[in-house]
Structures are given as C-alpha cells and as structure tokens.
Amino acid sequence: MSRKPVPSRAPDKFTALKIKQPKQKAAGASAVLVAGKKVTQQAGILRGGKALINLNQTEGVDCPGCAWPDPDDERSSLGEYCENGAKAIAEEAMSKAIGSDFFKKHSIQELSQLTDYQLGQLGRLAEPLVLEPDQNYYRPITWEQAMETIAATLNQLQSPNEAIFYTSGRTSNEAAFLYQLFVRMFGTNNLPDCSNMCHESSGVALSETLGIGKGSVTLEDFYETDLIFILGQNPGTNHPRMLTALEKAKNNGAKIITANPIREAGLIGFANPQKISGLMGATTSLTDLYLQVKINGDVALLKAIMLRLLEMEEANPGTVFDSDFIKSRTEGFKEYIEDLKSHDFHKLCKLSGITPDEVDQATELIQSRPKMIICWAMGLTQHRNAVDTIKELVNLLLLRGSVGKPGAGSCPVRGHSNVQGDRTMGIWEKPPKWFSDKLQQVFKFNPPREEGYNTVEAIKAMHQGQAKVFIGLGGNFHSATPDTDYTAAAIQNCKLTVQISTKLNRSHLVTGQTAIILPCLARTDIDLQAEGAQVVSVENSMGVVHQSRGVLAPVSDQLKSEPEIVAMMAKATLGVSWNHLVTNYDHIRDLIQQVIPGFDDYNKRLRQPGGFYLPNVARAGLFKQGKANFSKIAVPENHLSEGEFMMMTIRSHDQFNTTIYGNDDRYRGIINERRVVLMNPEDMKAMNLQTGAVVNLTSHYQGVTREVHNFKIVPYTLPTKNIATYFPETNPLVPVDLIAKKSHTPCSKSVVVRLSVQASNPKEYIS
Ligand SMILES: Nc1nc2c(c(=O)[nH]1)N[C@H]1C(S)=C(S)[C@@H](COP(=O)(O)OP(=O)(O)OC[C@H]3O[C@@H](n4cnc5c(=O)[nH]c(N)nc54)[C@H](O)[C@@H]3O)O[C@H]1N2
Ligand SMILES: Nc1nc2c(c(=O)[nH]1)N[C@H]1C(S)=C(S)[C@@H](COP(=O)(O)OP(=O)(O)OC[C@H]3O[C@@H](n4cnc5c(=O)[nH]c(N)nc54)[C@H](O)[C@@H]3O)O[C@H]1N2
Ligand code: SF4
Ligand SMILES: [Mo]
C-alpha cells in the first residue's frame, strides 16, 4: 500500500464575497466588539477573560501576536492589547482540543479538503501523533517513542547537514537558545527561520550601514519626534498598538508621511479604543501626506525627495543637511551625492508614481523637522532590491543626522512576537564567528563553522534530496514559504518531518514519509516544571527583553513546553542530559548570559517590571567603528509587458500569517472572501472585467508557468498595473528562485503575473 496523494494547496472554493466601502479609520468600538466576541466564542468567558486581563501586563502573558513593544512605564488596567492581540489569544486559548480519536476518524487527505480557517477552528493539538510511511491516518505515539524515532533517523543520516531545523518567531528565548545549541552540537548550522522570509533584508541593510541589524528607536522616541515616515507597512492590522504611539506623537506635534500603494484605514485615522472618546468615535487623523507609491517605487521616491533636499541645501548651505553629523559620523557622503546628482527628478517621479508636487510636499515636511523616524515592514523587505531600498532610507536618515539621537532613527517593525529574540539567541544559519567561538568556549565542543541553509536553500536541498529530515519549532513551513507546489514536493521528499506545534496546519498534512506532531504549550499556558511554574522571555521590536508567564490550564496533560521538547530531542539524539535546565529556566538563562552580550544579571533584570533594554550601537550613535555608511543605490525599473501586473501578497485584517482568524478584511471593506484580487478600476475597464469577475492568475518567471485558480476581482484604489492578493492563497505563484539580493528573502511583494478571465461578469457576486 502507498499513501494516497495529498493536495499541496488549500481548496479553491469561494465563500460568498460582499464588498463595502473601505474604512477611513481603524479601531474604535467595533474593534472592541469583534475582539470580545472572538475571545468568548473560542476560549470561553473565563479562560478568555483571564488571558486578556493578564495580556501585556508586566507580570502577565506577552501577546503572542506581533512584536510591537509595550509601554515602558504604566500599563492600562483596562487592557494593554488590541483587537488582533485578542484574536491571537482567542485562537491560542481555544478550549477545544483534538487528539488521537479525532485523527483516527479523519485521514490527512480528508483534512486537506478543509480551508486554513477551518483547520485552525478544530482546536489545540492534544497529544503526540505519528503518521507512518504509506499510512493515511495519524495514530498516537508516546513522547519516548517519538523521540526514539527522531533520534534514530537523525543519527542514521550521512551528515548532520542532511537535517533542517526551522524556527518560527513565537519561540521563547529559552527554547530558541537550547534549540540552536542542540542543533550545533548535532553538527549543523541548518537553522533557517521565518526571519529569512521577513525582515532579513532589514537586518542585512542595517548591519552594513549602521552596524546593527536591528532598529535604533524606542517608544519614547516616538513621543519626541518631529516626523514619522512610514513605508510599506499596515500597522492598523499588523501592529495595531503602534497607532496609539502614532496618536501620541501627533498630539505632541509630529507629522506623518506614508508611502503605500494602498490607502490603509489604520494609516488614515485612529479612534483609540482605550479612551472613552475613541470608543465614542472621536478620531485622530494620522497621515498628513499619503503617497500612493507604485509597488517597489520606493527607491525612486526616496531619491526624488533627496534630490530636492540637495537642491535646497545647495541653495542655502547648512540648512538642510546635518553637516556636522555627516562629517564626523559617516562615510561615503561625497560619492553618494555625486551619484544622486546623476538621476533625473522627473524620471524618478514617474517611476515612483508620485507627482513632483507631492514630492515637494514631502520634502517640505522633512526639511523643517530635524528629528525623523522611518518605519517600515514587508512592503519594503520582500522585493528583489529590498536591501537597497532599506539602505536608501538609511541614506535619508544620515543626511538629516537622524540616527543616534532622541526622537530619531530607524524602526523596522518586526512581525512575530519573538522573531528578534530568536535571532539574538543564535537562530541563524550564518552565525557570526564570535558566537561560534563563545559556544565552543562555554560548552567545550566544536560548533560547525560552515554556513547552513536559509529558508529558500532548505527548500531546494529537500527538493534535491540533499536534506532528508525537517524539524519545525513552530510555524507553518509548507504554507508560509514561496512556490507551494515545489515546496510541497520538497517536503514530501523527506524521510521524516517533525512539527512542534500548538495548532493543526497544512504542514501537518503535507509531510515526509514519516511525520510526527509534537504538541506544545503555548504562551498563554501555565508551564509547570519540577521547580514550579516557569516564566520565559522574549525581545520585542525595540530590543526590550521581558518576561512572559502563562496563566491558563493547558487543554491536555500531554502537552510539553518547547524547552522540554528540545531537551528531550537532545537527550535522545546526543545523550546529553539537560533535565536540570528544564526544571527551572533560570538555569537556561544563566547559560545565555555566559554566551550573549547584554544579558548580564539576566534572571534578576528579567524580573524588573518591563524587563530591560539590550545595548544598541545605532541608538548610541556608535555605529560600526564609529561611522555609519552612505550607500550608492541603483533605481530598480520594474518593467511590465502588455497584460502583465505587479502583484503584492498582503495580509488581511483577519489572519496572523497562515493562521486565518476569519474571512473578512474589515478595514478594506472586503467581507467573507479571501480569494480576491484588488485591482484599479481603470485596469478592470481595460480588461472588460466587472466587480466579482472570476480570474485565474499565472506567473511565468524564467519560463516556468505557475497558476492559481478562482479569484474574484474587487475594484480598489491602487496604482494602475499593480494588484494585491492575500498570502498564503497566492504563494503558489511566488517563484522559489525569485529572491532578494543578499538577504535571499522571497519576493512576495513583487510577483509579475497575468490574469486569465474565467467569468467576466459572474452572477454569484453579492453587493
Ligand atoms: N494581525 C496580524 N498581525 C501581524 C501579522 C499578521 O499576519 N496578522 N503578521 C506579523 C508578521 S510575521 C509581520 S512580518 C508583520 C507584517 O506587517 P506588514 O508589513 O504591515 O504586512 P503586509 O500585509 O505584508 O503589508 C505590507 C504593507 O506594505 C504595502 N506594500 C506592499 N508593497 C509595497 C511597496 O512596494 N512599497 C510600499 N511602500 N508599500 C508596499 C502593502 O500595501 C501593505 O500595506 O505583521 C505581524 N503582525
Ligand atoms: N506570499 C507571502 N508569503 C509570506 C509572507 C508574505 O507577506 N507573503 N510573509 C512571510 C513572513 S513575514 C513570515 S514571518 C512567514 C511566517 O511563517 P511561519 O512563522 O512559519 O508561519 P505562521 O503562520 O506564523 O505559523 C503558524 C503556526 O505556528 C504554530 N504555533 C503558533 N504558536 C505557537 C507556539 O507558541 N509554539 C509553537 N511551537 N508553535 C506555534 C501553529 O501550529 C500555527 O499553525 O511567512 C512568510 N510568507
Ligand atoms: S499590537 Fe501586537 S503585540 Fe500589541 S496587543 Fe496588538 S497584536 Fe499584540
Ligand atoms: Mo514576518
């Protein structure tokens, strides 16, 4: 008998689209209502309420949503969280659980017919399971048997480099540190992580220019700044509490410029749900100048602005550029200016899609405001030239002397709640030499020195049969990665795939010959070990390390914590005993402190209210060897042939990456449907498409045709020839080889596609 085929994609059925007017502000009372409803429906009033009361309080649970920081000082007892934080809790704290009885009844083929939303609704994973070769059903396995299988398979490999150890950014510092130690003691640096698909481009660009791959600002800087420039980010959905910081900045007199192909509600206005006035509908308007840039038109836009600034500086020397800063703290200014002058202003405007008049308005706002913060996220990092774009925005900060001083600096807004901490802990396929040396010195073994696979390289290695075991500490590798069918084939090529997870997702259905599910405790769960309930620690987007303590009784007594699971794998595979580390995580933190700078007195400082800041050379204005670097950047020209569109894959308001909370994208007015293409009405007219028309999309990168079926057209105000779809539904179109230069991040925001019309005026669309 052999296993029946499992489709690599989610079913492509429609769910009955409704379209409303896009909103002009975010949050307000409806956000509170939606949040409350989700939590009580899924987690129950008692469980949900308990988790929410403790959410983001200094001794409570760190929100498992995004990495936006909590205030350093007072926390609101009314609730320090947002609608999407509450949805993350509802999803995680769900009281339903699925164990072996469930899996006995439902084959993986049957489960793969469910949508990602439906998979998540089934409940928390409740016991360890195995899917044996040629079988179609998971069956129960004991933790010990699971570990034996993993250890035996790992130890039979010809080389440790035939195994891949993925991490998703929700993992705590403690689990991440032990995991990388286990993996390196096993003998490989194959530690790809979600960061490879996320802010890797920011890390590369910032390290090379400012000397540290993290942002330089703190929340306090937002309250002191004169100007915030937000590019390629949708905080109303993805970092909702950032709006509170933006509101405070505005009240303190700051201006906001936004560059985004879409007018996002959360960047236009904000009704603060933590204030009575906000609940009553009072709205703070946020963006002062909204630049609807073309997809990947950001370098052209930034250059156009800087050309104008240069003209002003030349007309009135010393009034626009921070000459002292440039002279004493930077390198490469002269070369940069020479290169800048070679560009044509009007051509830049055309490439960016922004009018000269708008560029002038931006320049005006910038030149009169000495303290500037630049924020960005995936709209900049997921392009072929992403590293360059981020270097270009660093150029702007440097011209204005806007780094390393209060109220100014770089702010790459991170995604997963501990993605930054995981990298600090050494989850990286390219560990720096000092890190490997330190591991060697402290743990007395020879860590591998050869670079490991990043995410895209890992997919290819599995595809080519060079890697045979995949272990995922969290995440949903199959659905989050590009080129879904190719990746599925890669995963199915493996001998063994292991998922350490809280919830069922498609990575548990599209598997290797043998697949193991290890169900783990989540952030909100009480983590009881031999010496009592444990706290873990995480690092937010601004480099604050703080604690998180679970408060809910786990849904099953079979769940184990991530550190414990890693320790079990290490024991079974390498014979090392880390029991003492797991009985009390203070012992893990003692080890972290010996290896990683900035963690002195870790256990003590972790228990200070709000935690502690890690050192940051850019914030201190120290940079690399004392100097920050200007970079000469080429302007990308995104040429589209007749019939081609530039597609960005974005998040709806009802999802956390591949976890789908619902089918609505409330702020954009798209209700009850995820299979949509947002398209400019002019482009619709040119193709004779009505609202709700059904299309297939194809990409043709390097001669390979990739296709997805059944998407409905929604008219939307975005630049012509630019379209938007939701991730992960269109990941099958993202070519595995289309990656950013230097950072190797998949270019999920610039996929060239064509549309083929299935029905230009369908009847089933409901207005
Ligand atoms: N609720 C919720 N919160 C989340 C997540 C989630 O899925 N749901 N995901 C988390 C993670 S891991 C991450 S990385 C972050 C992601 O946070 P974001 O980066 O805000 O997420 P995306 O939806 O990918 O949005 C990118 C934004 O960039 C714009 N954009 C796209 N291309 C371009 C471009 O070329 N130029 C410019 N200027 N703009 C562009 C899009 O219109 C969109 O507004 O959010 C984190 N927080
Ligand atoms: N086309 C396209 N693709 C993209 C993106 C895009 O914008 N466009 N964005 C990329 C980005 S920015 C990112 S970060 C990646 C995300 O990639 P991943 O991090 O791999 O994906 P997630 O969807 O966040 O993972 C969700 C799963 O994590 C598990 N999980 C949740 N909480 C926990 C926990 O506490 N512990 C453990 N062990 N498991 C847990 C659950 O089983 C859940 O199903 O996707 C990338 N892919
Ligand atoms: S802003 Fe992010 S971290 Fe804060 S409550 Fe909302 S989802 Fe959670
Ligand atoms: Mo991310």
PDB file of C-alpha atoms in Angstrom, residues 669-754:
ATOM      1  CA  GLY A 669     -14.331  46.556   3.068  1.00  0.00           C
ATOM      2  CA  ILE A 670     -13.811  43.029   1.752  1.00  0.00           C
ATOM      3  CA  ILE A 671     -16.193  40.716   3.568  1.00  0.00           C
ATOM      4  CA  ASN A 672     -16.408  36.938   3.614  1.00  0.00           C
ATOM      5  CA  GLU A 673     -13.887  36.150   0.890  1.00  0.00           C
ATOM      6  CA  ARG A 674     -10.114  35.693   0.740  1.00  0.00           C
ATOM      7  CA  ARG A 675      -9.847  34.646  -2.881  1.00  0.00           C
ATOM      8  CA  VAL A 676      -9.792  38.181  -4.248  1.00  0.00           C
ATOM      9  CA  VAL A 677      -7.662  40.369  -6.484  1.00  0.00           C
ATOM     10  CA  LEU A 678      -7.636  44.064  -5.573  1.00  0.00           C
ATOM     11  CA  MET A 679      -7.468  45.945  -8.854  1.00  0.00           C
ATOM     12  CA  ASN A 680      -7.584  49.506 -10.099  1.00  0.00           C
ATOM     13  CA  PRO A 681     -10.943  50.243 -11.828  1.00  0.00           C
ATOM     14  CA  GLU A 682      -9.095  51.549 -14.920  1.00  0.00           C
ATOM     15  CA  ASP A 683      -7.310  48.231 -15.305  1.00  0.00           C
ATOM     16  CA  MET A 684     -10.640  46.463 -14.868  1.00  0.00           C
ATOM     17  CA  LYS A 685     -12.145  48.555 -17.610  1.00  0.00           C
ATOM     18  CA  ALA A 686      -9.248  47.885 -19.947  1.00  0.00           C
ATOM     19  CA  MET A 687      -9.750  44.160 -19.441  1.00  0.00           C
ATOM     20  CA  ASN A 688     -13.533  44.448 -19.509  1.00  0.00           C
ATOM     21  CA  LEU A 689     -13.857  42.977 -16.015  1.00  0.00           C
ATOM     22  CA  GLN A 690     -16.852  43.560 -13.762  1.00  0.00           C
ATOM     23  CA  THR A 691     -16.743  43.542  -9.985  1.00  0.00           C
ATOM     24  CA  GLY A 692     -16.679  39.921  -8.862  1.00  0.00           C
ATOM     25  CA  ALA A 693     -15.319  38.654 -12.189  1.00  0.00           C
ATOM     26  CA  VAL A 694     -13.519  35.344 -11.759  1.00  0.00           C
ATOM     27  CA  VAL A 695      -9.930  35.029 -12.915  1.00  0.00           C
ATOM     28  CA  ASN A 696      -7.006  32.652 -12.742  1.00  0.00           C
ATOM     29  CA  LEU A 697      -3.552  34.119 -12.191  1.00  0.00           C
ATOM     30  CA  THR A 698      -0.307  32.928 -13.719  1.00  0.00           C
ATOM     31  CA  SER A 699       3.321  33.844 -13.217  1.00  0.00           C
ATOM     32  CA  HIS A 700       5.949  32.987 -15.811  1.00  0.00           C
ATOM     33  CA  TYR A 701       9.264  33.504 -14.072  1.00  0.00           C
ATOM     34  CA  GLN A 702      12.197  32.115 -16.085  1.00  0.00           C
ATOM     35  CA  GLY A 703       9.884  30.286 -18.444  1.00  0.00           C
ATOM     36  CA  VAL A 704       8.065  28.273 -15.763  1.00  0.00           C
ATOM     37  CA  THR A 705       4.301  28.774 -15.631  1.00  0.00           C
ATOM     38  CA  ARG A 706       2.705  28.756 -12.199  1.00  0.00           C
ATOM     39  CA  GLU A 707      -1.042  29.077 -11.839  1.00  0.00           C
ATOM     40  CA  VAL A 708      -3.710  29.623  -9.199  1.00  0.00           C
ATOM     41  CA  HIS A 709      -7.439  29.332  -9.839  1.00  0.00           C
ATOM     42  CA  ASN A 710     -10.609  31.118  -8.873  1.00  0.00           C
ATOM     43  CA  PHE A 711     -10.076  34.629  -7.621  1.00  0.00           C
ATOM     44  CA  LYS A 712     -12.659  37.404  -7.699  1.00  0.00           C
ATOM     45  CA  ILE A 713     -11.903  40.912  -8.854  1.00  0.00           C
ATOM     46  CA  VAL A 714     -12.518  43.692  -6.328  1.00  0.00           C
ATOM     47  CA  PRO A 715     -12.172  47.296  -7.522  1.00  0.00           C
ATOM     48  CA  TYR A 716      -9.743  49.129  -5.295  1.00  0.00           C
ATOM     49  CA  THR A 717      -7.792  52.355  -5.372  1.00  0.00           C
ATOM     50  CA  LEU A 718      -4.227  51.339  -6.027  1.00  0.00           C
ATOM     51  CA  PRO A 719      -1.796  52.328  -8.786  1.00  0.00           C
ATOM     52  CA  THR A 720      -2.595  51.022 -12.252  1.00  0.00           C
ATOM     53  CA  LYS A 721      -0.870  47.783 -13.214  1.00  0.00           C
ATOM     54  CA  ASN A 722      -0.459  46.989  -9.508  1.00  0.00           C
ATOM     55  CA  ILE A 723      -2.661  44.349  -7.898  1.00  0.00           C
ATOM     56  CA  ALA A 724      -2.911  42.852  -4.423  1.00  0.00           C
ATOM     57  CA  THR A 725      -3.868  39.367  -3.251  1.00  0.00           C
ATOM     58  CA  TYR A 726      -3.733  37.658   0.115  1.00  0.00           C
ATOM     59  CA  PHE A 727      -0.926  35.476   1.395  1.00  0.00           C
ATOM     60  CA  PRO A 728      -0.861  32.389   1.525  1.00  0.00           C
ATOM     61  CA  GLU A 729      -3.500  31.784  -1.184  1.00  0.00           C
ATOM     62  CA  THR A 730      -1.227  33.071  -3.942  1.00  0.00           C
ATOM     63  CA  ASN A 731       2.070  31.631  -2.654  1.00  0.00           C
ATOM     64  CA  PRO A 732       1.998  29.009  -5.444  1.00  0.00           C
ATOM     65  CA  LEU A 733       2.777  31.942  -7.793  1.00  0.00           C
ATOM     66  CA  VAL A 734       5.881  33.135  -5.927  1.00  0.00           C
ATOM     67  CA  PRO A 735       8.901  31.542  -7.650  1.00  0.00           C
ATOM     68  CA  VAL A 736      11.327  29.880  -5.261  1.00  0.00           C
ATOM     69  CA  ASP A 737      14.193  31.462  -7.206  1.00  0.00           C
ATOM     70  CA  LEU A 738      12.817  34.989  -7.060  1.00  0.00           C
ATOM     71  CA  ILE A 739      14.667  36.225  -4.001  1.00  0.00           C
ATOM     72  CA  ALA A 740      16.079  39.489  -2.755  1.00  0.00           C
ATOM     73  CA  LYS A 741      19.734  40.114  -3.496  1.00  0.00           C
ATOM     74  CA  LYS A 742      21.933  39.497  -0.424  1.00  0.00           C
ATOM     75  CA  SER A 743      19.116  38.674   2.022  1.00  0.00           C
ATOM     76  CA  HIS A 744      17.577  35.859  -0.059  1.00  0.00           C
ATOM     77  CA  THR A 745      14.103  36.844   1.100  1.00  0.00           C
ATOM     78  CA  PRO A 746      11.384  35.579  -1.251  1.00  0.00           C
ATOM     79  CA  CYS A 747       9.991  38.490  -3.293  1.00  0.00           C
ATOM     80  CA  SER A 748       6.421  38.062  -2.165  1.00  0.00           C
ATOM     81  CA  LYS A 749       5.624  41.700  -2.860  1.00  0.00           C
ATOM     82  CA  SER A 750       6.759  41.812  -6.464  1.00  0.00           C
ATOM     83  CA  VAL A 751       5.489  38.907  -8.479  1.00  0.00           C
ATOM     84  CA  VAL A 752       4.782  39.621 -12.131  1.00  0.00           C
ATOM     85  CA  VAL A 753       1.525  37.922 -13.104  1.00  0.00           C
ATOM     86  CA  ARG A 754      -1.071  37.708 -15.836  1.00  0.00           C
TER      87      ARG A 754
END
